[in-house]
Tab-separated table of C-alpha atoms in Angstrom:
chain	number	residue	atom	x	y	z
A	1	UNK	CA	-7.340	2.063	35.802
A	2	UNK	CA	-7.372	5.820	34.434
A	3	UNK	CA	-4.074	7.355	33.210
A	4	UNK	CA	-4.003	10.772	34.318
A	5	UNK	CA	-0.679	13.125	34.228
A	6	UNK	CA	-1.107	13.269	38.054
A	7	UNK	CA	-0.520	9.811	38.656
A	8	UNK	CA	2.602	9.326	36.466
A	9	UNK	CA	5.971	9.033	37.816
A	10	UNK	CA	9.132	11.647	37.309
A	11	UNK	CA	12.519	10.100	37.538
A	12	UNK	CA	15.921	11.700	37.577
A	13	UNK	CA	18.757	10.120	36.564
A	14	UNK	CA	22.337	11.382	37.397
A	15	UNK	CA	25.824	11.426	36.093
A	16	UNK	CA	29.001	13.026	37.580
A	17	UNK	CA	32.507	12.762	36.423
A	18	UNK	CA	34.769	11.509	38.756
A	19	UNK	CA	38.292	13.297	38.524
A	20	UNK	CA	39.856	11.745	41.509
A	21	UNK	CA	41.588	9.330	39.356
A	22	UNK	CA	42.768	11.835	36.868
A	23	UNK	CA	40.278	10.788	34.180
A	24	UNK	CA	40.732	12.615	30.911
A	25	UNK	CA	37.508	14.745	31.102
A	26	UNK	CA	38.831	18.223	31.711
A	27	UNK	CA	35.198	19.954	32.338
A	28	UNK	CA	33.336	17.874	34.780
A	29	UNK	CA	29.452	18.206	34.875
A	30	UNK	CA	26.436	17.023	36.697
A	31	UNK	CA	23.833	16.083	33.768
A	32	UNK	CA	19.897	15.621	35.112
A	33	UNK	CA	17.402	13.769	32.626
A	34	UNK	CA	13.956	14.061	33.667
A	35	UNK	CA	11.007	12.317	32.336
A	36	UNK	CA	8.193	14.355	30.868
A	37	UNK	CA	5.841	12.549	33.387
A	38	UNK	CA	3.282	11.767	31.068
A	39	UNK	CA	4.189	8.500	29.138
A	40	UNK	CA	4.488	5.079	30.909
A	41	UNK	CA	4.927	1.455	30.508
A	42	UNK	CA	1.833	-0.596	30.641
A	43	UNK	CA	0.826	-4.051	32.681
A	44	UNK	CA	-2.683	-3.049	33.287
A	45	UNK	CA	-5.632	-1.619	31.121
A	46	UNK	CA	-5.869	2.293	30.431
A	47	UNK	CA	-8.672	4.393	30.242
A	48	UNK	CA	-7.302	7.789	29.337
A	49	UNK	CA	-8.164	11.258	30.487
A	50	UNK	CA	-5.686	13.540	29.182
A	51	UNK	CA	-3.539	14.123	26.493
A	52	UNK	CA	0.190	12.612	26.738
A	53	UNK	CA	3.368	13.550	25.028
A	54	UNK	CA	6.709	12.188	24.951
A	55	UNK	CA	10.126	12.874	23.222
A	56	UNK	CA	10.448	9.390	22.012
A	57	UNK	CA	7.881	6.674	22.871
A	58	UNK	CA	5.086	7.141	25.070
A	59	UNK	CA	3.555	3.794	25.644
A	60	UNK	CA	4.969	0.592	26.186
A	61	UNK	CA	2.681	-2.526	26.437
A	62	UNK	CA	4.364	-5.139	28.698
A	63	UNK	CA	1.936	-7.299	29.525
A	64	UNK	CA	-0.760	-9.769	27.580
A	65	UNK	CA	-4.427	-8.707	27.046
A	66	UNK	CA	-3.907	-5.170	27.828
A	67	UNK	CA	-6.743	-2.732	26.813
A	68	UNK	CA	-6.036	0.849	25.723
A	69	UNK	CA	-8.912	3.219	25.600
A	70	UNK	CA	-7.781	6.777	24.692
A	71	UNK	CA	-11.619	7.867	24.857
A	72	UNK	CA	-10.452	10.745	22.218
A	73	UNK	CA	-7.385	11.696	23.949
A	74	UNK	CA	-4.125	12.266	22.067
A	75	UNK	CA	-0.856	10.274	22.392
A	76	UNK	CA	2.263	12.536	20.621
A	77	UNK	CA	5.374	10.792	19.966
A	78	UNK	CA	8.585	11.437	18.655
A	79	UNK	CA	8.675	15.235	19.624
A	80	UNK	CA	12.594	15.417	19.697
A	81	UNK	CA	12.839	14.323	16.053
A	82	UNK	CA	14.091	10.695	17.138
A	83	UNK	CA	12.950	7.370	16.843
A	84	UNK	CA	9.799	6.718	18.971
A	85	UNK	CA	6.614	4.984	18.880
A	86	UNK	CA	3.141	5.932	20.167
A	87	UNK	CA	2.406	2.731	21.197
A	88	UNK	CA	4.491	-0.251	21.142
A	89	UNK	CA	3.720	-3.733	21.516
A	90	UNK	CA	6.307	-6.261	21.180
A	91	UNK	CA	5.826	-9.829	22.504
A	92	UNK	CA	2.785	-9.575	23.634
A	93	UNK	CA	-0.885	-11.020	22.608
A	94	UNK	CA	-4.410	-9.618	22.685
A	95	UNK	CA	-3.418	-6.263	22.827
A	96	UNK	CA	-6.147	-3.872	22.100
A	97	UNK	CA	-5.313	0.009	20.815
A	98	UNK	CA	-8.536	2.139	20.389
A	99	UNK	CA	-10.338	5.450	20.051
A	100	UNK	CA	-6.543	7.372	20.313
A	101	UNK	CA	-5.752	10.335	18.188
A	102	UNK	CA	-1.830	9.531	17.815
A	103	UNK	CA	0.320	12.211	16.344
A	104	UNK	CA	3.870	12.247	15.344
A	105	UNK	CA	5.312	15.519	16.989
A	106	UNK	CA	8.207	16.220	15.074
A	107	UNK	CA	9.080	15.617	11.251
A	108	UNK	CA	12.606	15.716	11.470
A	109	UNK	CA	14.671	12.348	12.049
A	110	UNK	CA	13.051	8.905	10.749
A	111	UNK	CA	11.908	5.333	11.691
A	112	UNK	CA	8.712	6.612	14.172
A	113	UNK	CA	5.909	4.539	14.488
A	114	UNK	CA	2.154	5.533	15.472
A	115	UNK	CA	1.326	2.044	16.372
A	116	UNK	CA	3.448	-1.026	16.398
A	117	UNK	CA	3.103	-4.747	16.963
A	118	UNK	CA	5.809	-7.015	16.630
A	119	UNK	CA	6.087	-10.840	17.484
A	120	UNK	CA	2.397	-10.594	18.724
A	121	UNK	CA	-0.716	-13.115	18.356
A	122	UNK	CA	-3.938	-11.523	18.413
A	123	UNK	CA	-4.901	-7.716	19.420
A	124	UNK	CA	-6.993	-4.843	17.571
A	125	UNK	CA	-6.156	-1.590	16.338
A	126	UNK	CA	-9.476	0.164	16.139
A	127	UNK	CA	-11.109	3.824	15.730
A	128	UNK	CA	-7.979	5.396	15.842
A	129	UNK	CA	-6.778	8.448	13.902
A	130	UNK	CA	-3.171	8.346	13.325
A	131	UNK	CA	-0.744	11.209	11.573
A	132	UNK	CA	2.823	10.702	10.586
A	133	UNK	CA	4.795	13.191	8.842
A	134	UNK	CA	8.510	12.607	8.735
A	135	UNK	CA	10.864	10.189	6.898
A	136	UNK	CA	10.719	6.479	7.121
A	137	UNK	CA	7.589	6.756	9.190
A	138	UNK	CA	4.853	4.136	9.871
A	139	UNK	CA	1.485	5.199	11.138
A	140	UNK	CA	0.886	1.630	11.920
A	141	UNK	CA	3.799	-1.095	11.632
A	142	UNK	CA	2.771	-4.778	11.837
A	143	UNK	CA	5.462	-6.998	12.013
A	144	UNK	CA	5.729	-10.965	12.537
A	145	UNK	CA	2.330	-10.821	13.989
A	146	UNK	CA	-0.820	-12.514	13.160
A	147	UNK	CA	-4.227	-12.448	13.385
A	148	UNK	CA	-4.618	-8.584	14.036
A	149	UNK	CA	-7.861	-6.421	13.293
A	150	UNK	CA	-7.176	-3.390	11.630
A	151	UNK	CA	-10.619	-1.531	11.812
A	152	UNK	CA	-11.945	1.588	11.281
A	153	UNK	CA	-8.809	3.910	11.918
A	154	UNK	CA	-8.126	7.285	10.065
A	155	UNK	CA	-4.673	7.330	8.825
A	156	UNK	CA	-2.722	10.401	7.337
A	157	UNK	CA	0.735	9.808	6.070
A	158	UNK	CA	2.959	12.637	4.844
A	159	UNK	CA	3.502	16.280	4.996
A	160	UNK	CA	2.200	17.132	1.772
A	161	UNK	CA	5.458	18.316	0.132
A	162	UNK	CA	8.559	16.849	1.478
A	163	UNK	CA	8.155	13.379	3.181
A	164	UNK	CA	9.968	10.220	1.910
A	165	UNK	CA	9.093	7.070	2.442
A	166	UNK	CA	6.111	6.939	4.289
A	167	UNK	CA	3.688	4.325	5.059
A	168	UNK	CA	0.083	3.956	6.102
A	169	UNK	CA	-0.176	0.364	7.296
A	170	UNK	CA	2.637	-1.962	6.759
A	171	UNK	CA	2.595	-5.617	7.169
A	172	UNK	CA	5.761	-7.575	7.761
A	173	UNK	CA	6.245	-11.506	7.857
A	174	UNK	CA	2.442	-11.428	9.176
A	175	UNK	CA	-0.418	-13.472	8.093
A	176	UNK	CA	-4.339	-13.795	8.694
A	177	UNK	CA	-4.492	-10.186	9.461
A	178	UNK	CA	-8.004	-8.077	8.750
A	179	UNK	CA	-7.635	-4.875	7.327
A	180	UNK	CA	-11.102	-3.186	6.691
A	181	UNK	CA	-12.796	-0.079	6.919
A	182	UNK	CA	-9.872	2.360	7.149
A	183	UNK	CA	-9.156	5.509	5.475
A	184	UNK	CA	-5.713	6.126	4.427
A	185	UNK	CA	-4.272	9.246	3.020
A	186	UNK	CA	-0.659	9.663	1.768
A	187	UNK	CA	0.708	12.668	0.661
A	188	UNK	CA	4.452	13.697	0.106
A	189	UNK	CA	7.682	13.549	-1.980
A	190	UNK	CA	8.674	10.192	-2.850
A	191	UNK	CA	8.226	6.429	-1.899
A	192	UNK	CA	4.839	6.890	0.065
A	193	UNK	CA	2.924	3.689	0.219
A	194	UNK	CA	-0.700	3.631	1.663
A	195	UNK	CA	-1.000	-0.288	2.310
A	196	UNK	CA	2.320	-2.226	1.986
A	197	UNK	CA	2.609	-6.257	2.105
A	198	UNK	CA	5.804	-7.614	2.506
A	199	UNK	CA	6.311	-11.347	2.913
A	200	UNK	CA	3.324	-11.525	4.300
A	201	UNK	CA	0.275	-13.989	3.289
A	202	UNK	CA	-3.656	-14.710	3.971
A	203	UNK	CA	-4.547	-11.067	4.968
A	204	UNK	CA	-7.768	-9.676	4.146
A	205	UNK	CA	-8.065	-5.743	2.941
A	206	UNK	CA	-11.735	-5.051	2.704
A	207	UNK	CA	-13.858	-1.827	1.966
A	208	UNK	CA	-10.571	0.594	2.473
A	209	UNK	CA	-10.471	4.073	1.295
A	210	UNK	CA	-6.558	4.725	0.017
A	211	UNK	CA	-6.028	8.156	-1.198
A	212	UNK	CA	-2.370	9.176	-2.435
A	213	UNK	CA	-1.885	12.652	-3.420
A	214	UNK	CA	1.404	12.669	-5.215
A	215	UNK	CA	3.933	15.338	-5.859
A	216	UNK	CA	7.135	13.208	-6.424
A	217	UNK	CA	7.698	9.741	-7.734
A	218	UNK	CA	7.501	6.230	-6.610
A	219	UNK	CA	4.135	6.416	-4.821
A	220	UNK	CA	2.180	3.224	-4.115
A	221	UNK	CA	-1.342	3.502	-2.645
A	222	UNK	CA	-1.242	-0.284	-2.459
A	223	UNK	CA	2.181	-2.407	-2.725
A	224	UNK	CA	2.780	-6.226	-2.345
A	225	UNK	CA	5.916	-7.586	-1.938
A	226	UNK	CA	6.512	-11.595	-1.667
A	227	UNK	CA	2.887	-11.336	-0.350
A	228	UNK	CA	0.853	-14.522	-1.339
A	229	UNK	CA	-2.923	-15.399	-0.979
A	230	UNK	CA	-3.921	-12.058	-0.016
A	231	UNK	CA	-7.510	-10.528	-0.952
A	232	UNK	CA	-8.083	-6.883	-1.747
A	233	UNK	CA	-11.740	-6.494	-2.000
A	234	UNK	CA	-14.289	-3.674	-2.558
A	235	UNK	CA	-12.190	-0.820	-1.960
A	236	UNK	CA	-11.916	2.619	-3.278
A	237	UNK	CA	-8.264	3.901	-4.390
A	238	UNK	CA	-7.841	6.838	-5.797
A	239	UNK	CA	-4.238	9.289	-6.650
A	240	UNK	CA	-3.582	12.416	-8.273
A	241	UNK	CA	-0.416	14.384	-8.516
A	242	UNK	CA	1.960	16.304	-11.142
A	243	UNK	CA	4.879	13.992	-12.104
A	244	UNK	CA	6.623	12.197	-14.937
A	245	UNK	CA	7.852	9.261	-12.972
A	246	UNK	CA	6.481	5.915	-11.756
A	247	UNK	CA	3.309	5.830	-9.709
A	248	UNK	CA	1.067	3.265	-9.420
A	249	UNK	CA	-2.327	2.341	-7.863
A	250	UNK	CA	-1.656	-1.209	-7.493
A	251	UNK	CA	2.037	-2.850	-7.699
A	252	UNK	CA	2.604	-6.691	-7.189
A	253	UNK	CA	6.162	-7.361	-6.965
A	254	UNK	CA	6.880	-11.160	-6.890
A	255	UNK	CA	3.245	-11.893	-5.340
A	256	UNK	CA	1.467	-15.007	-6.007
A	257	UNK	CA	-2.171	-16.084	-5.729
A	258	UNK	CA	-3.781	-12.963	-4.420
A	259	UNK	CA	-7.409	-11.964	-5.257
A	260	UNK	CA	-8.315	-8.594	-6.430
A	261	UNK	CA	-11.825	-8.077	-6.777
A	262	UNK	CA	-14.263	-5.363	-6.879
A	263	UNK	CA	-12.317	-2.536	-6.142
A	264	UNK	CA	-12.720	1.558	-7.893
A	265	UNK	CA	-9.282	2.854	-9.172
A	266	UNK	CA	-9.052	6.236	-9.931
A	267	UNK	CA	-5.789	8.478	-11.419
A	268	UNK	CA	-6.747	11.976	-12.188
A	269	UNK	CA	-2.774	12.550	-12.898
A	270	UNK	CA	-2.367	14.357	-16.394
A	271	UNK	CA	1.446	12.962	-16.885
A	272	UNK	CA	2.031	9.394	-14.707
A	273	UNK	CA	4.619	7.484	-16.532
A	274	UNK	CA	3.323	4.206	-14.623
A	275	UNK	CA	0.584	1.850	-15.245
A	276	UNK	CA	-1.970	1.983	-12.589
A	277	UNK	CA	-2.071	-1.724	-12.163
A	278	UNK	CA	1.299	-2.995	-12.206
A	279	UNK	CA	2.217	-7.122	-12.512
A	280	UNK	CA	6.480	-7.767	-12.422
A	281	UNK	CA	7.787	-10.805	-14.017
A	282	UNK	CA	7.698	-12.917	-10.866
A	283	UNK	CA	3.858	-12.575	-10.051
A	284	UNK	CA	1.910	-15.075	-11.140
A	285	UNK	CA	-1.618	-17.083	-10.286
A	286	UNK	CA	-3.433	-13.953	-9.589
A	287	UNK	CA	-7.162	-13.292	-10.289
A	288	UNK	CA	-8.239	-10.044	-10.934
A	289	UNK	CA	-11.979	-9.231	-11.424
A	290	UNK	CA	-14.856	-7.057	-11.422
A	291	UNK	CA	-12.562	-4.059	-10.948
A	292	UNK	CA	-13.419	-0.514	-12.361
A	293	UNK	CA	-9.965	1.555	-13.406
A	294	UNK	CA	-10.429	4.939	-14.797
A	295	UNK	CA	-7.242	6.992	-15.582
A	296	UNK	CA	-5.514	9.623	-17.599
A	297	UNK	CA	-2.687	7.139	-17.999
A	298	UNK	CA	-2.129	3.423	-18.663
A	299	UNK	CA	-4.452	0.947	-17.380
A	300	UNK	CA	-2.733	-2.634	-16.525
A	301	UNK	CA	0.677	-3.884	-17.479
A	302	UNK	CA	0.254	-7.556	-17.168
A	303	UNK	CA	3.436	-9.591	-16.308
A	304	UNK	CA	3.835	-13.041	-14.827
A	305	UNK	CA	2.473	-16.522	-15.590
A	306	UNK	CA	-1.151	-17.898	-15.325
A	307	UNK	CA	-2.913	-14.293	-14.010
A	308	UNK	CA	-6.516	-14.452	-14.727
A	309	UNK	CA	-7.835	-10.703	-15.452
A	310	UNK	CA	-11.418	-11.080	-16.164
A	311	UNK	CA	-15.060	-8.860	-16.074
A	312	UNK	CA	-13.043	-5.383	-15.666
A	313	UNK	CA	-13.972	-1.890	-16.883
A	314	UNK	CA	-11.126	0.107	-18.040
A	315	UNK	CA	-11.576	3.046	-19.494
A	316	UNK	CA	-7.907	5.239	-19.830
A	317	UNK	CA	-6.348	7.874	-22.255
A	318	UNK	CA	-3.656	5.425	-22.814
A	319	UNK	CA	-3.369	1.895	-23.277
A	320	UNK	CA	-5.802	-0.010	-21.015
A	321	UNK	CA	-3.788	-3.586	-20.959
A	322	UNK	CA	-0.335	-4.327	-22.265
A	323	UNK	CA	0.090	-7.835	-22.150
A	324	UNK	CA	3.758	-9.150	-21.341
A	325	UNK	CA	3.131	-12.447	-19.693
A	326	UNK	CA	2.493	-16.002	-20.450
A	327	UNK	CA	-0.432	-18.140	-20.019
A	328	UNK	CA	-3.740	-17.340	-17.841
A	329	UNK	CA	-6.496	-15.092	-19.506
A	330	UNK	CA	-7.628	-11.915	-20.131
A	331	UNK	CA	-11.711	-12.160	-20.599
A	332	UNK	CA	-15.086	-10.376	-20.667
A	333	UNK	CA	-13.445	-6.949	-20.341
A	334	UNK	CA	-14.828	-3.859	-21.546
A	335	UNK	CA	-11.734	-1.803	-22.521
A	336	UNK	CA	-11.923	1.753	-23.468
A	337	UNK	CA	-9.037	4.270	-24.667
A	338	UNK	CA	-9.936	7.882	-25.160
A	339	UNK	CA	-6.629	9.610	-26.201
A	340	UNK	CA	-5.595	10.651	-29.658
A	341	UNK	CA	-2.464	8.774	-30.461
A	342	UNK	CA	-2.138	5.804	-27.920
A	343	UNK	CA	-3.153	2.122	-28.381
A	344	UNK	CA	-5.915	0.651	-26.826
A	345	UNK	CA	-4.334	-2.972	-26.526
A	346	UNK	CA	-1.138	-4.234	-26.895
A	347	UNK	CA	0.295	-7.908	-26.981
A	348	UNK	CA	4.387	-8.238	-26.957
A	349	UNK	CA	4.916	-11.885	-25.900
A	350	UNK	CA	4.802	-15.540	-26.608
A	351	UNK	CA	2.472	-17.737	-25.641
A	352	UNK	CA	0.160	-15.049	-23.848
A	353	UNK	CA	-2.863	-15.712	-22.063
A	354	UNK	CA	-5.797	-16.787	-23.587
A	355	UNK	CA	-7.659	-13.274	-25.286
A	356	UNK	CA	-11.326	-14.182	-25.165
A	357	UNK	CA	-14.909	-12.265	-25.335
A	358	UNK	CA	-13.082	-8.880	-24.587
A	359	UNK	CA	-14.829	-5.600	-25.883
A	360	UNK	CA	-11.879	-3.162	-27.020
A	361	UNK	CA	-12.759	0.090	-28.035
A	362	UNK	CA	-11.212	3.548	-29.118
A	363	UNK	CA	-13.037	6.827	-29.037
A	364	UNK	CA	-12.377	10.089	-29.974
A	365	UNK	CA	-9.634	11.292	-32.662
A	366	UNK	CA	-6.777	9.441	-33.822
A	367	UNK	CA	-3.411	9.443	-35.198
A	368	UNK	CA	-1.432	6.778	-35.929
A	369	UNK	CA	-2.763	4.338	-33.636
A	370	UNK	CA	-4.328	0.746	-32.933
A	371	UNK	CA	-7.292	-0.402	-31.339
A	372	UNK	CA	-5.077	-3.619	-30.923
A	373	UNK	CA	-1.462	-3.886	-31.571
A	374	UNK	CA	0.920	-7.110	-31.725
A	375	UNK	CA	4.259	-6.398	-31.395
A	376	UNK	CA	6.856	-9.103	-32.116
A	377	UNK	CA	4.056	-11.236	-30.474
A	378	UNK	CA	3.775	-15.383	-31.560
A	379	UNK	CA	1.187	-18.359	-31.035
A	380	UNK	CA	-1.354	-15.924	-29.341
A	381	UNK	CA	-5.095	-17.219	-29.508
A	382	UNK	CA	-7.449	-14.158	-29.978
A	383	UNK	CA	-11.009	-15.245	-30.038
A	384	UNK	CA	-14.266	-13.585	-29.923
A	385	UNK	CA	-13.432	-10.134	-29.196
A	386	UNK	CA	-15.197	-7.067	-30.534
A	387	UNK	CA	-12.289	-4.622	-31.723
A	388	UNK	CA	-13.697	-1.152	-32.409
A	389	UNK	CA	-12.960	2.010	-33.234
A	390	UNK	CA	-14.668	5.346	-33.587
A	391	UNK	CA	-11.552	7.187	-34.199
A	392	UNK	CA	-10.730	8.450	-37.353
A	393	UNK	CA	-7.484	7.498	-39.092
A	394	UNK	CA	-6.730	4.860	-36.549
A	395	UNK	CA	-6.308	1.243	-37.472
A	396	UNK	CA	-8.708	-1.553	-35.585
A	397	UNK	CA	-6.196	-4.610	-35.960
A	398	UNK	CA	-1.772	-4.287	-36.611
A	399	UNK	CA	0.014	-7.025	-36.540
A	400	UNK	CA	3.667	-6.008	-36.521
A	401	UNK	CA	6.646	-7.609	-38.220
A	402	UNK	CA	8.116	-10.657	-36.342
A	403	UNK	CA	4.746	-11.649	-35.078
A	404	UNK	CA	4.146	-15.062	-36.404
A	405	UNK	CA	1.445	-18.277	-35.594
A	406	UNK	CA	-1.067	-16.325	-34.218
A	407	UNK	CA	-4.614	-17.551	-34.495
A	408	UNK	CA	-7.604	-15.103	-34.772
A	409	UNK	CA	-11.153	-16.344	-34.244
A	410	UNK	CA	-14.625	-15.259	-34.539
A	411	UNK	CA	-13.550	-11.697	-33.881
């Protein structure tokens, strides 16, 4: 069927105060609630031939196997600044949303959703342009939904200045989803996320472009929380901004057994207080390999246990890797620091990863800094690394007080 404004139903709801029984209301009135006549509940396929608009939710899907093809037309939702959905799919399987332009119509209020899948199986969100600009707004929200394809979408989240807690693609309790070839842009003041996985496992994120322009703190292009066995691969992740607070390109929070491989991570912010890649202490057994990290700030803060960091190229103005974890391996990485007063590679842990065959270099002028520094670090095995400085007044290796039982072999 073809959906046009002409074949939509208008409805009127009437409320009247009854004063015959002396109710307390002193000003009885007659109230009319008239729909905008454009949006709908779907139980059949929809091929859109005109733009739709709603003060709250525009399209509610109420059947399995529905296909929504907007054919480039626009769905505007939430124009009243209250909770609403562009397309709401709750409890129905194999729904397709494609070729739509979906726009949040009012930046005031919060909890608005461009495309929302909950309790669904299968389905596709394909070739859409989705724009959100309010607080706690989600372009794509996948909740308790498995085996969904989210591909070839262009997502813009945030208004560039005041948006808080905006999300590009958000997965919650969802597994085996495919997130591929999306272009996600986030901008705002605080707590903005490009792709966020919460308690979601076995998802694949491939060939996405994620761009975060930061004007405040706590911005994360990629954030995993309690997320396991996910793969992030062949993606370009870029961030910039002006802030002294915490901003990270990739953050792993209590997330295990993830594979992050062949990505290009770039940060051109000049005064970021966070590392580009952050493992928290409860993120274990992750594999981070063949990534390129370029930054004016720190490269990686490595915590947790049994994490493997191998074959990465990290060139940063500050510390390339700060090791604070146990077990695992840091090997075959090219690590370069280009700033005058920062250490290239630091170790502050007992029983750390095997540090093996890394090329660790400091270039440029230097003042009271080290290529490798051990800070209260015990029982390290540091083997066959190339530790080199082209900087004047710098030290290749510094072993701090309290660092004991360390073994250096063939460096």
